[in-house]
Coordinates of C-alpha atoms and ligand atoms in Angstrom, one line a residue:
X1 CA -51.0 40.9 24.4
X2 CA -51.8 38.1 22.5
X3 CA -48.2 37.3 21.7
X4 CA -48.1 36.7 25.4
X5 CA -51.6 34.4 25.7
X6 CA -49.9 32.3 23.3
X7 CA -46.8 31.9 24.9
X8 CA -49.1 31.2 28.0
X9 CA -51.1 29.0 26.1
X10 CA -48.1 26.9 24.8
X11 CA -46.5 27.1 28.3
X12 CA -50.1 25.3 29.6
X13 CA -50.0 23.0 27.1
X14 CA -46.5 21.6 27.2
X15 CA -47.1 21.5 31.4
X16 CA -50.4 19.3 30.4
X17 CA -48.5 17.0 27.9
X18 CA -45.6 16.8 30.4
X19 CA -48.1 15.6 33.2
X20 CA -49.6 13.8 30.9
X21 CA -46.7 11.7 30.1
X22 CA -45.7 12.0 34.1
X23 CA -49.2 10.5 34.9
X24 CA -48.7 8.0 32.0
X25 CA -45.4 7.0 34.1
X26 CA -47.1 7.2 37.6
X27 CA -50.1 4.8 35.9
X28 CA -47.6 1.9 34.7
X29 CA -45.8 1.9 37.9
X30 CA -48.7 1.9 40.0
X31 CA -50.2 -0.9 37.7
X32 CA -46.9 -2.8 38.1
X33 CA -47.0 -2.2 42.2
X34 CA -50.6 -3.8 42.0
X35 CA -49.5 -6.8 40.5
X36 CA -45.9 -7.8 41.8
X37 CA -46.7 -8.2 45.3
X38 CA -44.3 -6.5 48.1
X39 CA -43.5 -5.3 51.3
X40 CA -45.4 -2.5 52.5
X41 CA -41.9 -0.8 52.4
X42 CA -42.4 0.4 48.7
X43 CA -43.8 3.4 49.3
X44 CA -45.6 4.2 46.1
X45 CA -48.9 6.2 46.7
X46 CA -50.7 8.8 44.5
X47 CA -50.3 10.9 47.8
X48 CA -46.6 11.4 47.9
X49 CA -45.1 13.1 45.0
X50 CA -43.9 10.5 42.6
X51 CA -39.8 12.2 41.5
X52 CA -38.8 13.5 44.7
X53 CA -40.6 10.7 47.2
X54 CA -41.1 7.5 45.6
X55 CA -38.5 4.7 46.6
X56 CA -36.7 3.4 43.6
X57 CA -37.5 6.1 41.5
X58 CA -35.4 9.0 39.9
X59 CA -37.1 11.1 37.2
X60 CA -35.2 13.4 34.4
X61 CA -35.9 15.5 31.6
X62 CA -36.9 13.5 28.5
X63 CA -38.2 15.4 25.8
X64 CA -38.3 18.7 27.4
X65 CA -41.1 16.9 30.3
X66 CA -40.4 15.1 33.2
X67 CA -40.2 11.5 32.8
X68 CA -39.4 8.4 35.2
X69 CA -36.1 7.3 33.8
X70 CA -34.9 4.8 36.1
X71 CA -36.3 2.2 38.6
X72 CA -34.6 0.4 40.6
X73 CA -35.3 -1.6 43.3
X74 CA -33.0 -4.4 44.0
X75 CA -33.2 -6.9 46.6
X76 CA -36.7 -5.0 47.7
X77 CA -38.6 -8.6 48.3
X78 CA -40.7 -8.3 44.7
X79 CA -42.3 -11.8 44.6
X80 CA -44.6 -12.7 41.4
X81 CA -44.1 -12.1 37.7
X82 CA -44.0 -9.1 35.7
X83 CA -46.9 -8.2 33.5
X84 CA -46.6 -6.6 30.3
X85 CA -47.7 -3.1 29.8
X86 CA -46.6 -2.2 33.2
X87 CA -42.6 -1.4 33.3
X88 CA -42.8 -1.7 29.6
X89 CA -45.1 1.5 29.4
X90 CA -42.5 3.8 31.1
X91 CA -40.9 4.7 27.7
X92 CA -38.5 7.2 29.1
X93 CA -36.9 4.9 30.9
X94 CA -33.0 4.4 30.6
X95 CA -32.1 2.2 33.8
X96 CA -33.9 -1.0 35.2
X97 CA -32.8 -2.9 38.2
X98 CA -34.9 -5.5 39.6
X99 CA -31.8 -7.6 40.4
X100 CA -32.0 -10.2 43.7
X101 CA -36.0 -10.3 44.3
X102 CA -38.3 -13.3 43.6
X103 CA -39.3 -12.3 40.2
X104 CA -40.3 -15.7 37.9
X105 CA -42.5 -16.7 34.6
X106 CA -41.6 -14.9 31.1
X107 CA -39.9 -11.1 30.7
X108 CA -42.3 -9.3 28.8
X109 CA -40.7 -8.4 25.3
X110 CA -42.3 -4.8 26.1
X111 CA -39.1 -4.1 28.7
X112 CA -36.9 -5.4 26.4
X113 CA -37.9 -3.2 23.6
X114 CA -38.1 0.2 25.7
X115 CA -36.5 2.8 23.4
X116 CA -34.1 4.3 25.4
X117 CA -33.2 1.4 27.8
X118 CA -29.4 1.5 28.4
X119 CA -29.3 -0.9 31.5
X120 CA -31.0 -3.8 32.8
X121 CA -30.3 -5.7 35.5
X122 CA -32.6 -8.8 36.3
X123 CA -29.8 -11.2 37.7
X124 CA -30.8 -13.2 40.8
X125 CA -34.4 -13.8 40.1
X126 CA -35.9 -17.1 38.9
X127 CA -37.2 -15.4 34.8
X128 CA -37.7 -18.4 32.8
X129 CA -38.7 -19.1 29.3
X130 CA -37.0 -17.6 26.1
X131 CA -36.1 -14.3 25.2
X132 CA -38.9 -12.8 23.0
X133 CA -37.7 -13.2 19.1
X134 CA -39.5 -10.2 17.9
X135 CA -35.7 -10.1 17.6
X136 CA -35.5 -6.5 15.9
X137 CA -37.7 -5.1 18.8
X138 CA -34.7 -5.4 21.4
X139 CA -33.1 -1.5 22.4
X140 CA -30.3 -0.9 20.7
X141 CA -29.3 1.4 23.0
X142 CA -28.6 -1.3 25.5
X143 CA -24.9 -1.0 27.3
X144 CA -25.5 -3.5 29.8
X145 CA -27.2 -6.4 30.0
X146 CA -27.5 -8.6 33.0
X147 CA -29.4 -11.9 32.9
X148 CA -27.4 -13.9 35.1
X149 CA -28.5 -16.6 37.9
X150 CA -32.4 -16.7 36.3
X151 CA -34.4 -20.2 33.9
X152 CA -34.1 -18.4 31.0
X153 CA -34.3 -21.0 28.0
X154 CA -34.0 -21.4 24.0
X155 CA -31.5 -19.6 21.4
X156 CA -30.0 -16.5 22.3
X157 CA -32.0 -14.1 19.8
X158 CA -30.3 -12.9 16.8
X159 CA -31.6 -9.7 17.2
X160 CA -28.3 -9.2 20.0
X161 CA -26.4 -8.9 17.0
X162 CA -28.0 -5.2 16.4
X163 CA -26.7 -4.0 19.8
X164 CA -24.2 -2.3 18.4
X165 CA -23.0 -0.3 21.8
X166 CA -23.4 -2.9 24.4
X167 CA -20.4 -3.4 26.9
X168 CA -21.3 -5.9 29.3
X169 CA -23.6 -9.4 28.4
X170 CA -23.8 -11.4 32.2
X171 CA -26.3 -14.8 30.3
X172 CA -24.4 -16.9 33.1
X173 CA -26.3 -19.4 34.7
X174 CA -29.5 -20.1 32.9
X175 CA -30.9 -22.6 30.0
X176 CA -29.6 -20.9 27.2
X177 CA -28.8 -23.6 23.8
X178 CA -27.8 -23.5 20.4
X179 CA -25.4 -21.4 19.2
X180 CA -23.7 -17.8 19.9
X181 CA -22.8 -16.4 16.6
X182 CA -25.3 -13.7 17.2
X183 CA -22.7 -12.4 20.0
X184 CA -20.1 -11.6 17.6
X185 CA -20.2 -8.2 19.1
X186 CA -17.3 -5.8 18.4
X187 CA -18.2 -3.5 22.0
X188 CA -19.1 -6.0 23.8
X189 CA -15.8 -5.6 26.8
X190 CA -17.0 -8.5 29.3
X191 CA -19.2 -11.3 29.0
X192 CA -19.9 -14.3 30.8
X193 CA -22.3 -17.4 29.3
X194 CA -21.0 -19.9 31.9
X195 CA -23.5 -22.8 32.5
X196 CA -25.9 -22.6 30.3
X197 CA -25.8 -25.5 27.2
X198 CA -24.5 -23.4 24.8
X199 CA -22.8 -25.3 21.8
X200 CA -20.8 -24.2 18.7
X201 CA -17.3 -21.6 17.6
X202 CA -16.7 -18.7 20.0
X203 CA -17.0 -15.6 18.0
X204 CA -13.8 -13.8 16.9
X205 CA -15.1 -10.6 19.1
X206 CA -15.4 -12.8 22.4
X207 CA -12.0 -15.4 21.7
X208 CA -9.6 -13.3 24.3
X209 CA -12.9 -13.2 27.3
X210 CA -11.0 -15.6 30.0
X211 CA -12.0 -19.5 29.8
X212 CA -14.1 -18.9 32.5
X213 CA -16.7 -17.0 30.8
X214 CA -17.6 -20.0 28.8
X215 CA -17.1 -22.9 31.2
X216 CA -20.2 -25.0 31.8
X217 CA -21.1 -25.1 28.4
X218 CA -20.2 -28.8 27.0
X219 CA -20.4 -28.3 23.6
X220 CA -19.1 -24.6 23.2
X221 CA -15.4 -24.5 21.8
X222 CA -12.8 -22.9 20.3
X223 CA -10.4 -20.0 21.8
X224 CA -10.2 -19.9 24.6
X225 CA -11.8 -23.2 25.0
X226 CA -10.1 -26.5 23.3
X227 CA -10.0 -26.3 19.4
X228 CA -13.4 -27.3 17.5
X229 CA -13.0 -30.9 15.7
X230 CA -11.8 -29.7 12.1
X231 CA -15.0 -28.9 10.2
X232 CA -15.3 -25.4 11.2
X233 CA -12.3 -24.1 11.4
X234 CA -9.5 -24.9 9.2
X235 CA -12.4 -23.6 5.9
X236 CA -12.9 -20.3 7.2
X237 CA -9.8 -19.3 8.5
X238 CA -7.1 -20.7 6.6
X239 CA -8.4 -19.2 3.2
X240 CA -9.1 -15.5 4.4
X241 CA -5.5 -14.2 5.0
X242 CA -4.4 -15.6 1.7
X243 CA -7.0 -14.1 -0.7
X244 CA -6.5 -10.9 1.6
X245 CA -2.3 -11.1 1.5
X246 CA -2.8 -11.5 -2.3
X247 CA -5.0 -9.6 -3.7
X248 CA -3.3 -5.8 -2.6
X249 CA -0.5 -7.5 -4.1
X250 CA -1.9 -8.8 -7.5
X251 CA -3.7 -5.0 -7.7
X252 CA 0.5 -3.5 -6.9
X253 CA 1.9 -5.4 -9.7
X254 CA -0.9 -4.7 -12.5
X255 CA -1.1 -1.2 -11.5
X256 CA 3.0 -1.2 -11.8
X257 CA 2.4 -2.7 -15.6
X258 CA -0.2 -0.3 -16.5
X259 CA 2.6 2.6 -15.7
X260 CA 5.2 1.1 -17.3
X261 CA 2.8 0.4 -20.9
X262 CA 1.7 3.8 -20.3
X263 CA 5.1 5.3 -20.2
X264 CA 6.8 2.7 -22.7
X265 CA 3.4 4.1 -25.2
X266 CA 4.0 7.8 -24.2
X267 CA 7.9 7.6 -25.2
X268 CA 7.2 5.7 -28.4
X269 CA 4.9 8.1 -29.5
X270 CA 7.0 11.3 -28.3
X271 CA 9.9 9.3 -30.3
X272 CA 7.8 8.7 -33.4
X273 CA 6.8 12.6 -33.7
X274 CA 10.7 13.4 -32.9
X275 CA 11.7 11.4 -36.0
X276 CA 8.8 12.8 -38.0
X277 CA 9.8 16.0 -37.4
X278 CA 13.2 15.8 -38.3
X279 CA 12.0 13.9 -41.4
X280 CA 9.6 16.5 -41.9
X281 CA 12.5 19.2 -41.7
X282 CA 14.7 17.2 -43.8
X283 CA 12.2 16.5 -46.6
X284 CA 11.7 20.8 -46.6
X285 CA 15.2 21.4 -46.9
X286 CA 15.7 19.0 -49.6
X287 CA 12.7 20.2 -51.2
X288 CA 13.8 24.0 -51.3
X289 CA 17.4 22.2 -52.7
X290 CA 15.9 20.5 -55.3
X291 CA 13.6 23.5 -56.3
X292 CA 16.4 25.7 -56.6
X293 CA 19.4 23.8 -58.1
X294 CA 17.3 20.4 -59.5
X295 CA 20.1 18.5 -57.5
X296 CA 19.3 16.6 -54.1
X297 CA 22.5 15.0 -52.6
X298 CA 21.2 12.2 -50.6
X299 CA 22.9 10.7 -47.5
X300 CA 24.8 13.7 -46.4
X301 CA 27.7 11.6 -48.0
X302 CA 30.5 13.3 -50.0
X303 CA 31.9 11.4 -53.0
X304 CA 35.1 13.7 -52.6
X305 CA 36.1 12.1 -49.4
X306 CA 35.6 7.7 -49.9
X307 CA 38.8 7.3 -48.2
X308 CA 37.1 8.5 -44.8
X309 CA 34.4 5.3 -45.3
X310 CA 34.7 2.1 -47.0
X311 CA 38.3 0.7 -48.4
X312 CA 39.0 3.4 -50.3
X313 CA 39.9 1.1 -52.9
X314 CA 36.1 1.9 -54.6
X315 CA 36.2 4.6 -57.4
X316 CA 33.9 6.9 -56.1
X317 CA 32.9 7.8 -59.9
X318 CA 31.4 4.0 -59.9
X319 CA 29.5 4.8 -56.6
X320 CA 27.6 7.3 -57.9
X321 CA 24.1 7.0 -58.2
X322 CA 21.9 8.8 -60.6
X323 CA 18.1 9.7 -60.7
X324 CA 16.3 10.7 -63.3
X325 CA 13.8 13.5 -63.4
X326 CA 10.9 12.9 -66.1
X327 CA 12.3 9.6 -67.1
X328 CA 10.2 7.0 -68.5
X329 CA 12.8 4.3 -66.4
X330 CA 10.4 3.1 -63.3
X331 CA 12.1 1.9 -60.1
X332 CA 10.4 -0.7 -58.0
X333 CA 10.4 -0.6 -54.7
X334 CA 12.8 -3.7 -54.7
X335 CA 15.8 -1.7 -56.4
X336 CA 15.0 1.3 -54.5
X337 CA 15.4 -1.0 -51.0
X338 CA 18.9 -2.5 -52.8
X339 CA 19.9 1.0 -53.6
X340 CA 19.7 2.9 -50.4
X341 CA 21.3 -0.7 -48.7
X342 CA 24.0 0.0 -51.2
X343 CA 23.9 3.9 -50.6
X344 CA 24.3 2.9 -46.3
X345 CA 26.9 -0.1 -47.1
X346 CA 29.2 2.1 -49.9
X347 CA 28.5 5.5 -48.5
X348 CA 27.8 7.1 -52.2
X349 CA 25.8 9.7 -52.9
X350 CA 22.8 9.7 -55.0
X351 CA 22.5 12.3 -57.3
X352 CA 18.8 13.8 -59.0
X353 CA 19.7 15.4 -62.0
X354 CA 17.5 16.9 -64.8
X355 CA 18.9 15.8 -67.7
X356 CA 17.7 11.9 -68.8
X357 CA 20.6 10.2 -70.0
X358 CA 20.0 6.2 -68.8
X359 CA 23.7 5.9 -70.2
X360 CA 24.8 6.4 -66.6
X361 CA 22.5 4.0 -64.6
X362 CA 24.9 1.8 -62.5
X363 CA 24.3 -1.6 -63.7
X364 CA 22.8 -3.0 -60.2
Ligands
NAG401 C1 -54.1 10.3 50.3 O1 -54.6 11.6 50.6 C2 -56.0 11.6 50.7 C3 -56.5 13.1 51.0 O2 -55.8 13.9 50.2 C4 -56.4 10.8 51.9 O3 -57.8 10.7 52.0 C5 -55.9 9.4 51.7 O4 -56.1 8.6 52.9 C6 -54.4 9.4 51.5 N1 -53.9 8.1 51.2 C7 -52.9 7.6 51.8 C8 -52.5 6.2 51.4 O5 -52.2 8.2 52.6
NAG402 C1 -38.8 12.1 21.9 O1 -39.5 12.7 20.8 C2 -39.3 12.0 19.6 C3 -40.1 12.7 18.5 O2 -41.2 13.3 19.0 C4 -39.8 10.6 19.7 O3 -39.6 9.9 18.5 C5 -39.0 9.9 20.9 O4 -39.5 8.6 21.0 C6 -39.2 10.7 22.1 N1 -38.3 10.1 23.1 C7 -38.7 9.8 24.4 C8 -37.7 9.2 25.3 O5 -39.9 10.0 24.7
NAG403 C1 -37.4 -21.5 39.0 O1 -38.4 -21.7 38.1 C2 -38.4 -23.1 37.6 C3 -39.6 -23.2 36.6 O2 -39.5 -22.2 35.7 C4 -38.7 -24.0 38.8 O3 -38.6 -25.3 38.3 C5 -37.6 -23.8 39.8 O4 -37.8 -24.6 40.9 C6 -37.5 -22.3 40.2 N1 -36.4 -22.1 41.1 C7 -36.5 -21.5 42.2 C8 -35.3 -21.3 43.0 O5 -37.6 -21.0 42.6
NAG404 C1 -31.0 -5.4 12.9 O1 -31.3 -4.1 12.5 C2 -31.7 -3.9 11.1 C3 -31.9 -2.5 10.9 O2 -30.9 -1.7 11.4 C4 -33.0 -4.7 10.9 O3 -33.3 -4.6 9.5 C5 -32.7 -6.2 11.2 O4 -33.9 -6.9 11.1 C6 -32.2 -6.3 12.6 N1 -31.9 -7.7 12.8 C7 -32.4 -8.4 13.8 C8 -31.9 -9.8 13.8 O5 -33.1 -7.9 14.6
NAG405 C1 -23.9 -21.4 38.7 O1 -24.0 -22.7 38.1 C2 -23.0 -23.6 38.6 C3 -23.2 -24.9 37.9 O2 -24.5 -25.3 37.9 C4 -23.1 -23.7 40.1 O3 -22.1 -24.5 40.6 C5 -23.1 -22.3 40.8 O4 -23.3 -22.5 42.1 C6 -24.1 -21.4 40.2 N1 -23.9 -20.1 40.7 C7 -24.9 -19.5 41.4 C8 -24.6 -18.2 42.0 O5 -26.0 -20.0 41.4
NAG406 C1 -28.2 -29.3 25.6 O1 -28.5 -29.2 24.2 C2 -28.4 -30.4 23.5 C3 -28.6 -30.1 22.1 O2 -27.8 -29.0 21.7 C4 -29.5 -31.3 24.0 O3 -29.4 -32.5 23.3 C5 -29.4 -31.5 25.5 O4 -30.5 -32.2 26.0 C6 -29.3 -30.2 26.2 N1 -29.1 -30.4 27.6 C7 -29.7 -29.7 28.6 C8 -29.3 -30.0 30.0 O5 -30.6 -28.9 28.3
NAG407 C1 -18.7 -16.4 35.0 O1 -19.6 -17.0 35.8 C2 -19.2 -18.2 36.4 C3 -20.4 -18.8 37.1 O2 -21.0 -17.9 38.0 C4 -18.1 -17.8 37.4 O3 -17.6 -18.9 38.0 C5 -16.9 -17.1 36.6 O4 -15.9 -16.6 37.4 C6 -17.5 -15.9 35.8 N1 -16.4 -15.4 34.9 C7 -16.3 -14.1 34.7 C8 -15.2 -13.8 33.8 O5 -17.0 -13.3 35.1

């Protein structure tokens, strides 16, 4: 029960706010009918129902309500200027043709800035002054935007930049100056700024647009128009593919060092810790030797065979080499470098034995 009067409630309530915003709709476009005057043709009256009678009107749903989203009326005889707060009030709307009437003085920025505005057409009308530079205010959801045959004057705002999904720009034949780097447009398909007094570079975006989207502008150039004179060019081109060709290369080749140090660091290390071990294993062995017997034959060198290395001619008794055990003899580290060279060169073998008798030190 009351489940239901709240559903009925909420069911009243969106109808209200949906005929609110329909009424909202119905006001501007009345207000706009009242100020543009036309043919008794335009059938707008509060009598007829506004969607399904009005000429030039289609309504949708917006929002969940109803709204007017698009007017058009081309070609109707519309003879005066636009005020704002009219056609700028129906905030719904995604399609505006007013193309081919009498339409002149200043487009309020309020069309321009409609949220959802996807196309407008105003070509063949005699609009003049600039395009409002409450440049961020334009509708970014614009696709197409036709401006064509109209006295529109000034810079072309910079807030174009921000349409980011527009397709079609038609600015031909107007006033427009100054420059167009604001049109460097990656979407933009087809555009045409023919007669105007444009001046400047053609954007990258706009360079393969046919010649004759540009003609009638004196001081426009680059592709497809005749090469600017130096200045702006040769900088800003010629620099960007080198630092962009070198750079991916530079990063290969220190990236390629960086492995090779790695891997030249990882094998050094991995060959260090081989020859410690085997050091290591070595230096146990000889230890258990010497522990058990008090004799370490260094060298792995047999006296018994010197014919194998060397002349031969050598006695292998005068090879020897003897170490002392708690001997009061000290060896530097000078004879000790002499007597393994000798050791390596001579192949002998170094003997530790206990007893100290210096009597058989090799006179070195
Ligand atoms: C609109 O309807 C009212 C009555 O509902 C009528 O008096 C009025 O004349 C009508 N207006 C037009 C323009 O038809
Ligand atoms: C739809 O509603 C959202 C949030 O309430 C609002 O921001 C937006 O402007 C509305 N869109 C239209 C077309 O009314
Ligand atoms: C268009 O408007 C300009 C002034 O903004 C005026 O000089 C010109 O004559 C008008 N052109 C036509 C065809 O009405
Ligand atoms: C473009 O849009 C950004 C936000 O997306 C805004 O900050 C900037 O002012 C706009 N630029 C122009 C020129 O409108
Ligand atoms: C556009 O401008 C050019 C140069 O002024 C002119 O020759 C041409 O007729 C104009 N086009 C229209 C449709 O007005
Ligand atoms: C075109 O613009 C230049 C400056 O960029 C200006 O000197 C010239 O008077 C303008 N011509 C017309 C016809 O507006
Ligand atoms: C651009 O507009 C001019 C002037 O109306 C016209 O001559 C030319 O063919 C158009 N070019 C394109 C690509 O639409």
């Amino acid at each position: 029960m009351t489940s239901s009067h709240t559903t009925l409630a909420f069911f009243f309530l969106l109808l209200v706010l949906a005929s609110a915003d329909l009424a909202s709709d119905e006001q501007a476009l009345l207000s706009f009918a009242a100020s543009v005057p036309h043919p008794p043709k335009l059938n707008w009256d509060k009598n007829l129902s506004l969607c399904s009678s009005w000429i030039g009107i289609t309504c949708g749903v917006s929002n969940l309500t109803s709204r007017v989203v698009a007017v058009r009326l081309p070609g109707v005889g519309l003879y005066g200027s636009v005020p704002p707060a009219t056609l700028g009030k129906l905030n719904a709307l995604k399609v505006l043709s007013l193309r081919s009437n009498s339409l002149f003085g200043s487009l309020p920025s309020d069309i321009l800035s409609l949220p959802s505005l996807q196309y407008l057409y105003l070509q063949h009308n005699n609009f003049s002054g600039e395009l409002a530079d409450s440049s961020s205010s334009i509708s970014t959801q614009l696709l197409v935007l036709d401006l064509s045959y109209n006295s529109f004057s000034g810079n072309i705002p910079s807030g174009l930049r921000n349409l980011s999904q527009i397709t079609v720009l038609y600015l031909q034949n107007n006033s427009f100056d100054g420059p167009i780097d604001s049109l460097d447009i990656p979407s933009v398909k087809v555009v045409n700024l023919s007669y105007n007094n444009l001046s400047g570079p053609i954007p990258e975006n706009l360079k393969n647009s046919p010649e004759d989207s540009f003609v009638g502008n004196s001081l426009l150039c680059g592709p497809p128009l005749s090469p600017c004179s130096g200045r702006a060019t040769s900088p800003s081109i010629l620099p960007r593919p080198l630092t962009e060709n070198l750079h991916p290369v530079r990063k290969r080749q220190s990236k390629a060092y960086i492995i090779a140090i790695v891997v030249g660091c990882s094998l050094a290390v991995l060959l260090l810790g081989a020859v410690f071990l085997i050091c290591l294993m070595k230096r146990t062995k000889r230890e258990k030797q010497g522990g058990e017997g008090g004799r370490l034959q260094m060298g792995g060198v047999n006296s018994k065979k010197p014919e194998a290395f060397g002349s031969g001619v050598q006695d292998p008794e005068k090879n020897k080499l003897f170490f002392f055990e708690r001997c009061n003899h000290n060896f530097d580290l000078e004879d000790l470098l002499k007597a393994s060279a000798e050791v390596l060169g001579k192949g002998v073998s170094v003997r530790l034995t206990r007893p100290c008798s210096r009597t058989q030190l090799p006179s070195w």
